[in-house]
CSV table of N, CA, C and O in Angstrom, one decimal:
chain,number,residue,atom,x,y,z
A,149,MET,N,-31.9,36.4,-6.4
A,149,MET,CA,-31.5,36.4,-5.0
A,149,MET,C,-32.5,35.9,-3.9
A,149,MET,O,-33.3,36.9,-3.8
A,150,LYS,N,-31.6,35.2,-3.0
A,150,LYS,CA,-32.5,35.0,-2.0
A,150,LYS,C,-32.6,35.9,-0.9
A,150,LYS,O,-31.4,36.5,-0.7
A,151,LYS,N,-33.6,35.7,0.1
A,151,LYS,CA,-33.9,37.1,1.3
A,151,LYS,C,-32.9,35.5,2.2
A,151,LYS,O,-33.3,34.6,2.5
A,152,ALA,N,-32.5,37.0,3.5
A,152,ALA,CA,-32.1,36.2,4.8
A,152,ALA,C,-33.3,35.3,5.4
A,152,ALA,O,-32.4,34.3,5.9
A,153,GLY,N,-34.6,35.6,5.6
A,153,GLY,CA,-35.4,35.0,5.9
A,153,GLY,C,-35.2,33.7,5.3
A,153,GLY,O,-35.8,32.7,6.5
A,154,VAL,N,-34.9,33.3,4.4
A,154,VAL,CA,-35.0,31.3,3.7
A,154,VAL,C,-33.4,30.9,4.0
A,154,VAL,O,-33.3,30.1,4.4
A,155,LEU,N,-32.5,31.7,3.9
A,155,LEU,CA,-31.2,31.3,4.6
A,155,LEU,C,-30.8,30.9,6.0
A,155,LEU,O,-30.0,30.0,6.1
A,156,ILE,N,-31.3,32.1,6.5
A,156,ILE,CA,-31.1,31.7,8.1
A,156,ILE,C,-31.9,30.3,8.7
A,156,ILE,O,-31.1,29.9,9.2
A,157,PRO,N,-32.8,29.5,8.7
A,157,PRO,CA,-32.7,28.5,8.8
A,157,PRO,C,-32.1,27.3,8.2
A,157,PRO,O,-31.4,27.0,9.4
A,158,GLU,N,-31.6,27.9,7.3
A,158,GLU,CA,-31.0,26.3,6.6
A,158,GLU,C,-29.5,26.6,7.3
A,158,GLU,O,-28.5,25.7,7.8
A,159,LEU,N,-29.1,28.0,7.4
A,159,LEU,CA,-27.7,28.4,8.5
A,159,LEU,C,-28.0,27.7,9.7
A,159,LEU,O,-26.8,26.9,10.2
A,160,MET,N,-28.7,27.4,10.4
A,160,MET,CA,-28.8,27.0,12.3
A,160,MET,C,-28.9,25.5,11.8
A,160,MET,O,-28.5,25.0,12.6
A,161,ARG,N,-29.7,25.2,10.7
A,161,ARG,CA,-29.6,23.1,10.3
A,161,ARG,C,-28.5,23.3,10.1
A,161,ARG,O,-27.9,21.9,11.0
A,162,ASN,N,-27.9,23.8,9.5
A,162,ASN,CA,-26.4,23.0,9.4
A,162,ASN,C,-25.2,23.4,10.7
A,162,ASN,O,-24.1,22.7,10.5
A,163,LEU,N,-25.4,24.2,11.3
A,163,LEU,CA,-24.4,24.1,12.7
A,163,LEU,C,-24.6,23.1,13.2
A,163,LEU,O,-24.0,22.9,14.2
A,164,ALA,N,-26.1,22.5,13.6
A,164,ALA,CA,-26.3,21.6,14.3
A,164,ALA,C,-25.8,20.1,13.8
A,164,ALA,O,-25.5,19.1,15.0
A,165,GLU,N,-25.9,20.6,12.6
A,165,GLU,CA,-25.3,19.0,11.9
A,165,GLU,C,-23.8,18.2,12.4
A,165,GLU,O,-23.1,19.6,12.2
A,166,LYS,N,-23.6,17.3,12.0
A,166,LYS,CA,-22.0,17.1,12.1
A,166,LYS,C,-21.7,17.1,11.0
A,166,LYS,O,-22.3,17.2,10.0
A,167,PRO,N,-20.0,17.2,10.3
A,167,PRO,CA,-19.8,17.5,9.0
A,167,PRO,C,-20.2,16.5,8.8
A,167,PRO,O,-19.1,15.3,8.6
A,168,VAL,N,-20.0,16.4,6.9
A,168,VAL,CA,-20.2,15.1,6.3
A,168,VAL,C,-18.7,14.8,5.8
A,168,VAL,O,-18.4,13.6,5.1
A,169,THR,N,-18.0,15.9,5.6
A,169,THR,CA,-16.6,15.7,5.1
A,169,THR,C,-15.8,15.1,6.5
A,169,THR,O,-16.2,15.5,7.3
A,170,ILE,N,-14.3,14.2,5.9
A,170,ILE,CA,-13.3,14.2,6.5
A,170,ILE,C,-12.9,14.8,6.8
A,170,ILE,O,-12.4,15.6,6.3
A,171,LEU,N,-11.6,14.9,8.1
A,171,LEU,CA,-10.5,15.9,8.2
A,171,LEU,C,-9.3,15.8,7.4
A,171,LEU,O,-8.3,15.3,8.8
A,172,TYR,N,-9.0,14.8,6.7
A,172,TYR,CA,-8.0,14.8,6.4
A,172,TYR,C,-7.0,16.2,5.8
A,172,TYR,O,-7.7,16.8,5.5
A,173,PRO,N,-5.8,15.8,6.2
A,173,PRO,CA,-5.0,14.6,6.0
A,173,PRO,C,-4.7,14.5,7.7
A,173,PRO,O,-4.4,13.5,8.3
A,174,PHE,N,-5.9,15.0,8.7
A,174,PHE,CA,-5.7,14.6,10.0
A,174,PHE,C,-6.3,13.4,10.5
A,174,PHE,O,-5.8,13.2,11.5
A,175,VAL,N,-7.0,12.6,9.9
A,175,VAL,CA,-7.8,11.6,10.3
A,175,VAL,C,-7.3,10.2,9.2
A,175,VAL,O,-7.2,10.7,7.3
A,176,GLU,N,-6.9,9.4,8.8
A,176,GLU,CA,-6.1,8.2,8.2
A,176,GLU,C,-7.3,7.6,7.3
A,176,GLU,O,-8.4,7.6,7.7
A,177,VAL,N,-6.6,8.0,6.2
A,177,VAL,CA,-7.8,7.7,4.9
A,177,VAL,C,-7.7,5.8,4.4
A,177,VAL,O,-6.6,5.7,4.4
A,178,THR,N,-8.3,5.0,4.3
A,178,THR,CA,-8.6,3.9,3.7
A,178,THR,C,-8.6,3.9,2.4
A,178,THR,O,-10.0,4.6,1.4
A,179,VAL,N,-7.6,3.1,1.4
A,179,VAL,CA,-7.9,3.2,0.4
A,179,VAL,C,-8.9,2.1,-0.2
A,179,VAL,O,-9.2,1.1,0.4
A,180,PRO,N,-9.7,2.7,-1.2
A,180,PRO,CA,-11.1,1.5,-1.5
A,180,PRO,C,-10.6,0.3,-1.9
A,180,PRO,O,-9.3,0.4,-2.8
A,181,GLU,N,-11.2,-0.5,-2.1
A,181,GLU,CA,-11.0,-2.1,-2.9
A,181,GLU,C,-10.5,-1.0,-4.7
A,181,GLU,O,-11.6,-1.0,-4.6
A,182,GLY,N,-9.9,-1.8,-5.3
A,182,GLY,CA,-10.0,-1.7,-6.8
A,182,GLY,C,-9.2,-0.5,-7.2
A,182,GLY,O,-9.3,-0.3,-8.3
A,183,PHE,N,-8.9,0.1,-6.1
A,183,PHE,CA,-8.2,1.8,-6.6
A,183,PHE,C,-6.9,1.2,-7.5
A,183,PHE,O,-6.1,0.4,-6.8
A,184,ARG,N,-6.8,2.0,-8.2
A,184,ARG,CA,-5.7,2.3,-9.1
A,184,ARG,C,-4.6,3.2,-9.0
A,184,ARG,O,-5.2,4.8,-9.0
A,185,GLY,N,-3.7,3.0,-8.4
A,185,GLY,CA,-2.7,3.9,-7.7
A,185,GLY,C,-1.6,4.1,-8.7
A,185,GLY,O,-2.1,4.7,-9.6
A,186,THR,N,-0.6,4.8,-8.6
A,186,THR,CA,0.7,5.0,-9.1
A,186,THR,C,1.5,3.4,-9.9
A,186,THR,O,1.5,3.0,-8.8
A,187,PRO,N,1.5,3.4,-11.1
A,187,PRO,CA,2.7,2.1,-11.8
A,187,PRO,C,3.9,2.2,-11.0
A,187,PRO,O,4.6,3.4,-10.6
A,188,ARG,N,4.0,1.6,-10.4
A,188,ARG,CA,5.4,0.7,-10.2
A,188,ARG,C,6.3,-0.4,-11.2
A,188,ARG,O,5.5,-1.4,-11.6
A,189,PHE,N,7.6,-0.3,-11.0
A,189,PHE,CA,8.1,-1.3,-12.0
A,189,PHE,C,9.2,-2.1,-11.2
A,189,PHE,O,9.7,-1.6,-10.1
A,190,VAL,N,9.1,-3.6,-11.8
A,190,VAL,CA,10.0,-4.5,-11.3
A,190,VAL,C,11.2,-4.6,-12.0
A,190,VAL,O,10.8,-5.4,-13.4
A,191,SER,N,12.6,-3.6,-12.1
A,191,SER,CA,13.5,-4.4,-13.6
A,191,SER,C,13.9,-5.4,-13.4
A,191,SER,O,14.5,-5.8,-14.6
A,192,ASP,N,14.3,-6.4,-12.8
A,192,ASP,CA,14.6,-7.8,-12.3
A,192,ASP,C,13.0,-8.5,-13.8
A,192,ASP,O,13.9,-9.8,-14.0
A,193,LYS,N,12.1,-8.3,-13.9
A,193,LYS,CA,11.4,-9.1,-14.5
A,193,LYS,C,11.4,-8.4,-15.9
A,193,LYS,O,11.2,-9.3,-17.0
A,194,CYS,N,11.5,-7.4,-16.2
A,194,CYS,CA,11.3,-6.8,-17.3
A,194,CYS,C,12.8,-7.1,-18.5
A,194,CYS,O,13.2,-7.4,-17.9
A,195,ILE,N,11.6,-6.9,-19.4
A,195,ILE,CA,12.6,-8.1,-20.9
A,195,ILE,C,12.7,-6.7,-22.1
A,195,ILE,O,13.4,-6.7,-23.0
A,196,GLY,N,12.6,-5.9,-21.6
A,196,GLY,CA,12.5,-4.4,-22.8
A,196,GLY,C,11.7,-4.5,-23.8
A,196,GLY,O,12.5,-4.1,-24.8
A,197,CYS,N,10.5,-5.1,-23.2
A,197,CYS,CA,9.8,-5.6,-25.1
A,197,CYS,C,8.8,-4.4,-25.5
A,197,CYS,O,8.4,-4.2,-26.4
A,198,ARG,N,8.9,-3.2,-24.0
A,198,ARG,CA,8.0,-2.1,-24.2
A,198,ARG,C,6.6,-2.1,-24.9
A,198,ARG,O,6.6,-1.2,-25.5
A,199,ALA,N,6.2,-2.9,-24.2
A,199,ALA,CA,4.9,-2.9,-24.4
A,199,ALA,C,3.8,-2.2,-23.8
A,199,ALA,O,3.3,-1.4,-24.1
A,200,CYS,N,4.8,-1.9,-22.4
A,200,CYS,CA,3.8,-0.8,-22.3
A,200,CYS,C,4.2,1.2,-22.4
A,200,CYS,O,3.2,1.7,-22.5
A,201,VAL,N,5.1,0.9,-23.3
A,201,VAL,CA,4.9,2.1,-24.0
A,201,VAL,C,4.4,2.2,-25.1
A,201,VAL,O,3.8,3.2,-25.2
A,202,ARG,N,4.1,1.6,-25.8
A,202,ARG,CA,3.2,1.3,-27.0
A,202,ARG,C,1.6,1.2,-26.7
A,202,ARG,O,1.4,2.1,-27.1
A,203,ASP,N,1.5,0.9,-25.3
A,203,ASP,CA,-0.2,1.0,-25.4
A,203,ASP,C,-0.1,1.9,-24.1
A,203,ASP,O,-1.7,2.7,-23.8
A,204,CYS,N,0.8,3.0,-23.8
A,204,CYS,CA,0.3,3.6,-22.9
A,204,CYS,C,-0.1,4.9,-23.7
A,204,CYS,O,0.5,5.5,-24.1
A,205,THR,N,-1.6,6.1,-23.4
A,205,THR,CA,-2.3,6.6,-24.2
A,205,THR,C,-1.8,7.7,-23.8
A,205,THR,O,-2.3,8.6,-24.6
A,206,ALA,N,-1.4,7.8,-22.5
A,206,ALA,CA,-0.5,9.5,-21.7
A,206,ALA,C,0.3,9.5,-22.8
A,206,ALA,O,1.1,10.2,-22.5
A,207,GLU,N,1.3,8.3,-23.2
A,207,GLU,CA,2.5,8.9,-23.5
A,207,GLU,C,3.4,9.0,-22.0
A,207,GLU,O,4.3,10.0,-22.0
A,208,ALA,N,3.0,8.4,-21.0
A,208,ALA,CA,3.7,8.9,-19.6
A,208,ALA,C,4.2,8.1,-19.3
A,208,ALA,O,4.9,8.2,-18.3
A,209,ILE,N,5.4,7.1,-20.2
A,209,ILE,CA,5.9,6.3,-20.0
A,209,ILE,C,7.3,6.0,-21.1
A,209,ILE,O,7.4,5.9,-22.2
A,210,GLU,N,8.5,5.7,-20.4
A,210,GLU,CA,9.7,5.8,-21.1
A,210,GLU,C,10.4,4.5,-20.5
A,210,GLU,O,10.0,4.3,-19.5
A,211,ILE,N,10.9,3.6,-21.6
A,211,ILE,CA,12.0,2.5,-20.6
A,211,ILE,C,13.3,2.6,-21.9
A,211,ILE,O,13.5,2.6,-22.9
A,212,ASP,N,14.2,2.3,-20.6
A,212,ASP,CA,15.6,2.7,-21.7
A,212,ASP,C,16.2,1.3,-20.7
A,212,ASP,O,16.5,0.5,-19.3
A,213,VAL,N,16.6,0.3,-21.9
A,213,VAL,CA,17.3,-0.8,-21.8
A,213,VAL,C,19.1,-0.4,-22.1
A,213,VAL,O,19.4,0.6,-22.9
A,214,LYS,N,19.3,-0.8,-20.9
A,214,LYS,CA,21.1,-0.8,-21.0
A,214,LYS,C,21.9,-2.4,-21.1
A,214,LYS,O,21.5,-2.4,-20.1
A,215,LYS,N,22.6,-2.2,-21.6
A,215,LYS,CA,23.3,-3.6,-21.2
A,215,LYS,C,24.7,-3.2,-20.4
A,215,LYS,O,25.5,-2.4,-20.5
A,216,ILE,N,25.2,-4.1,-19.7
A,216,ILE,CA,26.4,-4.2,-18.6
A,216,ILE,C,27.0,-4.9,-18.9
A,216,ILE,O,27.0,-6.1,-19.0
A,217,ASP,N,28.1,-4.8,-19.7
A,217,ASP,CA,29.2,-5.6,-19.6
A,217,ASP,C,29.9,-6.1,-18.4
A,217,ASP,O,30.3,-6.0,-17.5
A,218,PRO,N,29.7,-7.8,-18.3
A,218,PRO,CA,30.7,-8.1,-17.5
A,218,PRO,C,32.1,-7.9,-16.7
A,218,PRO,O,32.7,-7.2,-17.6
A,219,ALA,N,32.5,-8.1,-15.6
A,219,ALA,CA,33.8,-7.8,-15.9
A,219,ALA,C,34.8,-8.6,-16.1
A,219,ALA,O,34.1,-9.6,-16.9
A,220,PRO,N,36.2,-8.3,-16.7
A,220,PRO,CA,36.9,-8.9,-17.5
A,220,PRO,C,37.6,-10.2,-17.2
A,220,PRO,O,37.3,-11.1,-17.7
A,221,GLU,N,37.3,-10.5,-15.6
A,221,GLU,CA,37.6,-12.2,-15.2
A,221,GLU,C,36.1,-12.8,-15.8
A,221,GLU,O,36.1,-14.2,-16.4
A,222,GLU,N,35.0,-12.5,-15.2
A,222,GLU,CA,33.9,-13.4,-15.8
A,222,GLU,C,33.8,-13.1,-17.2
A,222,GLU,O,33.5,-14.3,-18.0
A,223,ALA,N,33.9,-12.4,-18.2
A,223,ALA,CA,34.0,-12.1,-19.5
A,223,ALA,C,34.8,-12.8,-20.4
A,223,ALA,O,34.9,-14.1,-21.3
A,224,ALA,N,36.0,-13.0,-19.2
A,224,ALA,CA,37.3,-14.5,-20.0
A,224,ALA,C,36.4,-15.8,-20.0
A,224,ALA,O,36.5,-16.8,-20.1
A,225,ALA,N,36.0,-16.0,-18.8
A,225,ALA,CA,34.7,-17.3,-18.6
A,225,ALA,C,33.7,-17.8,-18.9
A,225,ALA,O,33.4,-18.5,-19.3
A,226,GLY,N,33.5,-16.2,-20.1
A,226,GLY,CA,31.7,-16.7,-20.9
A,226,GLY,C,31.2,-16.3,-21.0
A,226,GLY,O,30.0,-16.2,-21.6
A,227,ALA,N,31.0,-15.3,-19.4
A,227,ALA,CA,30.0,-14.6,-19.5
A,227,ALA,C,29.0,-13.3,-20.4
A,227,ALA,O,29.8,-12.9,-20.7
A,228,LYS,N,28.4,-13.5,-20.1
A,228,LYS,CA,27.1,-12.6,-21.8
A,228,LYS,C,26.4,-11.3,-20.9
A,228,LYS,O,26.5,-11.0,-19.6
A,229,PRO,N,26.9,-9.8,-21.6
A,229,PRO,CA,26.1,-8.7,-20.9
A,229,PRO,C,25.3,-9.2,-20.6
A,229,PRO,O,24.0,-9.9,-21.2
A,230,GLN,N,25.0,-8.6,-19.4
A,230,GLN,CA,23.2,-8.7,-18.9
A,230,GLN,C,22.6,-7.4,-19.6
A,230,GLN,O,23.1,-6.1,-19.3
A,231,LYS,N,20.9,-7.3,-19.3
A,231,LYS,CA,20.2,-6.2,-19.6
A,231,LYS,C,19.8,-5.6,-18.4
A,231,LYS,O,19.1,-6.5,-17.5
A,232,LYS,N,19.8,-4.3,-18.5
A,232,LYS,CA,18.9,-3.1,-17.0
A,232,LYS,C,17.9,-2.5,-17.6
A,232,LYS,O,18.4,-1.8,-18.6
A,233,CYS,N,17.3,-2.2,-17.2
A,233,CYS,CA,16.1,-1.9,-17.7
A,233,CYS,C,15.6,-0.6,-16.6
A,233,CYS,O,15.3,-0.4,-15.5
A,234,ILE,N,15.3,0.4,-17.0
A,234,ILE,CA,15.4,1.5,-15.9
A,234,ILE,C,13.8,2.2,-17.1
A,234,ILE,O,13.9,2.4,-18.1
A,235,MET,N,12.4,2.6,-16.0
A,235,MET,CA,11.9,3.2,-16.2
A,235,MET,C,11.9,4.5,-16.5
A,235,MET,O,11.8,4.7,-14.7
A,236,VAL,N,11.0,4.9,-16.5
A,236,VAL,CA,10.8,6.8,-16.7
A,236,VAL,C,9.4,6.6,-16.4
A,236,VAL,O,8.4,7.0,-17.4
A,237,LEU,N,9.0,7.2,-15.2
A,237,LEU,CA,7.5,7.7,-15.5
A,237,LEU,C,7.3,9.1,-15.0
A,237,LEU,O,7.4,9.5,-14.4
A,238,TYR,N,6.1,9.2,-15.9
A,238,TYR,CA,5.8,11.0,-15.7
A,238,TYR,C,4.4,10.8,-15.5
A,238,TYR,O,3.2,10.9,-15.9
A,239,LEU,N,4.6,11.0,-14.0
A,239,LEU,CA,3.2,11.5,-13.6
A,239,LEU,C,1.9,12.2,-13.8
A,239,LEU,O,1.1,12.0,-13.0
A,240,ASP,N,2.8,13.3,-14.3
A,240,ASP,CA,1.8,14.4,-14.3
A,240,ASP,C,1.3,13.9,-15.7
A,240,ASP,O,0.5,15.0,-15.9
A,241,ARG,N,1.4,13.3,-16.5
A,241,ARG,CA,0.5,13.0,-18.0
A,241,ARG,C,-0.3,11.5,-17.6
A,241,ARG,O,-0.8,11.4,-18.4
A,242,CYS,N,0.4,10.6,-16.2
A,242,CYS,CA,-0.6,9.9,-16.3
A,242,CYS,C,-2.3,9.5,-15.8
A,242,CYS,O,-2.1,10.2,-15.1
A,243,VAL,N,-2.7,9.0,-16.8
A,243,VAL,CA,-4.3,9.2,-15.9
A,243,VAL,C,-4.7,7.8,-15.6
A,243,VAL,O,-5.3,7.5,-14.8
A,244,HIS,N,-3.1,6.8,-15.0
A,244,HIS,CA,-4.1,5.9,-14.0
A,244,HIS,C,-4.7,4.8,-14.4
A,244,HIS,O,-5.7,4.3,-13.7
A,245,CYS,N,-4.7,4.7,-15.5
A,245,CYS,CA,-5.7,3.5,-16.4
A,245,CYS,C,-5.3,2.3,-15.9
A,245,CYS,O,-6.2,1.7,-16.4
A,246,ALA,N,-4.0,1.9,-15.9
A,246,ALA,CA,-3.5,0.4,-15.4
A,246,ALA,C,-3.4,-0.5,-16.5
A,246,ALA,O,-3.2,-1.9,-16.7
A,247,ARG,N,-3.3,0.4,-17.7
A,247,ARG,CA,-3.4,-0.2,-19.3
A,247,ARG,C,-1.8,-0.9,-19.2
A,247,ARG,O,-1.5,-2.1,-19.8
A,248,CYS,N,-0.7,-0.8,-18.6
A,248,CYS,CA,0.4,-1.0,-18.8
A,248,CYS,C,0.3,-1.9,-18.0
A,248,CYS,O,1.8,-3.0,-18.4
A,249,VAL,N,-0.4,-2.4,-17.2
A,249,VAL,CA,-0.4,-3.5,-15.9
A,249,VAL,C,-0.5,-4.6,-16.9
A,249,VAL,O,0.0,-5.5,-17.1
A,250,GLU,N,-1.6,-4.5,-17.6
A,250,GLU,CA,-2.3,-5.3,-18.4
A,250,GLU,C,-1.7,-5.9,-19.4
A,250,GLU,O,-1.5,-7.4,-19.8
A,251,VAL,N,-0.9,-4.6,-20.1
A,251,VAL,CA,-0.3,-5.5,-20.6
A,251,VAL,C,1.2,-6.1,-21.2
A,251,VAL,O,2.2,-6.9,-21.8
A,252,CYS,N,1.7,-5.7,-19.8
A,252,CYS,CA,3.0,-5.9,-19.8
A,252,CYS,C,3.3,-8.0,-19.4
A,252,CYS,O,2.5,-8.6,-18.8
A,253,PRO,N,3.8,-8.5,-20.4
A,253,PRO,CA,4.1,-9.5,-20.1
A,253,PRO,C,4.6,-10.6,-19.3
A,253,PRO,O,4.4,-11.7,-18.9
A,254,LYS,N,5.4,-9.8,-18.6
A,254,LYS,CA,6.6,-10.3,-17.8
A,254,LYS,C,5.3,-9.9,-16.0
A,254,LYS,O,6.6,-10.3,-15.0
A,255,ASP,N,4.7,-9.4,-16.0
A,255,ASP,CA,4.0,-9.0,-15.0
A,255,ASP,C,5.1,-8.0,-13.8
A,255,ASP,O,5.6,-8.1,-12.9
A,256,ALA,N,6.2,-7.3,-14.8
A,256,ALA,CA,7.0,-6.5,-14.5
A,256,ALA,C,6.6,-5.1,-14.1
A,256,ALA,O,6.9,-4.5,-13.2
A,257,LEU,N,5.3,-4.7,-14.0
A,257,LEU,CA,4.9,-3.5,-13.3
A,257,LEU,C,3.1,-3.7,-13.0
A,257,LEU,O,2.7,-5.0,-13.0
A,258,PHE,N,2.8,-3.1,-11.7
A,258,PHE,CA,1.8,-3.1,-11.0
A,258,PHE,C,1.4,-2.2,-10.0
A,258,PHE,O,2.8,-0.9,-10.3
A,259,MET,N,0.4,-1.9,-10.2
A,259,MET,CA,-0.4,-0.2,-9.0
A,259,MET,C,-0.2,-0.7,-7.8
A,259,MET,O,-0.9,-1.9,-7.4
A,260,ASP,N,0.5,0.2,-7.0
A,260,ASP,CA,0.9,0.3,-6.4
A,260,ASP,C,-0.6,1.4,-5.3
A,260,ASP,O,-1.8,1.1,-5.6
A,261,GLN,N,-1.0,1.3,-4.0
A,261,GLN,CA,-1.6,2.2,-3.6
A,261,GLN,C,-1.6,3.3,-3.2
A,261,GLN,O,-2.5,4.0,-2.0
A,262,GLU,N,-0.8,3.8,-3.4
A,262,GLU,CA,-0.1,5.6,-3.2
A,262,GLU,C,-1.5,6.6,-4.0
A,262,GLU,O,-1.5,6.4,-5.3
A,263,PHE,N,-2.0,7.1,-3.0
A,263,PHE,CA,-2.6,7.7,-3.8
A,263,PHE,C,-2.5,9.6,-3.5
A,263,PHE,O,-3.2,10.8,-4.0
A,264,GLU,N,-1.3,10.0,-2.8
A,264,GLU,CA,-0.5,11.3,-2.6
A,264,GLU,C,-0.3,11.4,-3.4
A,264,GLU,O,1.6,11.4,-2.9
A,265,VAL,N,0.2,12.2,-4.7
A,265,VAL,CA,1.2,11.8,-5.1
A,265,VAL,C,1.5,13.8,-6.0
A,265,VAL,O,2.2,13.6,-7.0
A,266,ALA,N,1.0,14.9,-5.5
A,266,ALA,CA,0.7,16.2,-5.6
A,266,ALA,C,1.8,16.7,-5.3
A,266,ALA,O,2.6,16.0,-4.9
A,267,ASN,N,2.5,17.4,-6.1
A,267,ASN,CA,3.9,17.9,-5.9
A,267,ASN,C,3.8,19.2,-6.7
A,267,ASN,O,3.0,20.1,-7.1
A,268,PHE,N,4.6,20.2,-6.1
A,268,PHE,CA,4.9,21.7,-6.8
A,268,PHE,C,5.6,21.9,-8.0
A,268,PHE,O,5.4,22.7,-8.4
A,269,THR,N,6.3,20.8,-8.1
A,269,THR,CA,7.5,20.6,-9.7
A,269,THR,C,6.9,20.0,-11.0
A,269,THR,O,6.6,18.7,-9.5
A,270,ARG,N,6.7,19.9,-11.5
A,270,ARG,CA,6.9,19.2,-12.8
A,270,ARG,C,8.2,18.2,-12.5
A,270,ARG,O,8.3,16.4,-12.9
A,271,ASP,N,9.2,18.5,-12.1
A,271,ASP,CA,10.4,17.7,-12.0
A,271,ASP,C,10.2,16.5,-10.8
A,271,ASP,O,10.7,15.7,-11.0
A,272,ALA,N,9.7,17.1,-10.0
A,272,ALA,CA,9.1,15.9,-8.6
A,272,ALA,C,8.5,15.4,-9.3
A,272,ALA,O,7.8,14.1,-8.8
A,273,LEU,N,7.9,14.8,-10.2
A,273,LEU,CA,6.7,14.5,-10.9
A,273,LEU,C,7.2,12.8,-12.1
A,273,LEU,O,6.3,12.4,-12.8
A,274,ARG,N,8.5,13.5,-12.0
A,274,ARG,CA,9.1,12.1,-13.2
A,274,ARG,C,9.6,11.4,-12.2
A,274,ARG,O,11.1,11.4,-11.5
A,275,LEU,N,9.3,9.5,-11.9
A,275,LEU,CA,9.5,8.9,-11.4
A,275,LEU,C,11.0,8.1,-11.9
A,275,LEU,O,10.3,7.6,-13.2
A,276,VAL,N,11.8,8.1,-11.7
A,276,VAL,CA,13.2,6.6,-12.5
A,276,VAL,C,13.1,5.7,-11.3
A,276,VAL,O,13.6,6.3,-10.4
A,277,GLN,N,12.8,4.5,-11.9
A,277,GLN,CA,12.2,2.9,-11.3
A,277,GLN,C,14.0,2.4,-11.6
A,277,GLN,O,13.3,2.0,-13.2
A,278,GLU,N,14.4,1.9,-11.3
A,278,GLU,CA,15.8,0.9,-11.5
A,278,GLU,C,15.4,-0.2,-11.0
A,278,GLU,O,14.4,-0.4,-10.1
């Protein structure tokens, strides 16, 4: 255990110096270049191949493909059912490795710059993106 005589000079030096840390969240933080934020989904580009689900090591992604039947008058004209993809992302599992973005053949996924994802409940960390 150190004696008080050794600690007092150190204490006095630290009282005179400017803090090293930033005053977050009161001071705006700039996101560094190359930061991998949260995966985001563009459903119009998704073809439902589920390559992102297959390659996600954290098992944080689910893709649900739903068929939307055309209106009766459009069906009579020969319109085909359309696909709509919905992605469920579990942020409590995601390790933000961006592997899902790398393997997507249609660029339906991208990483945003959001870094404030903490929350009080697990349900709030479940993102449903359409």
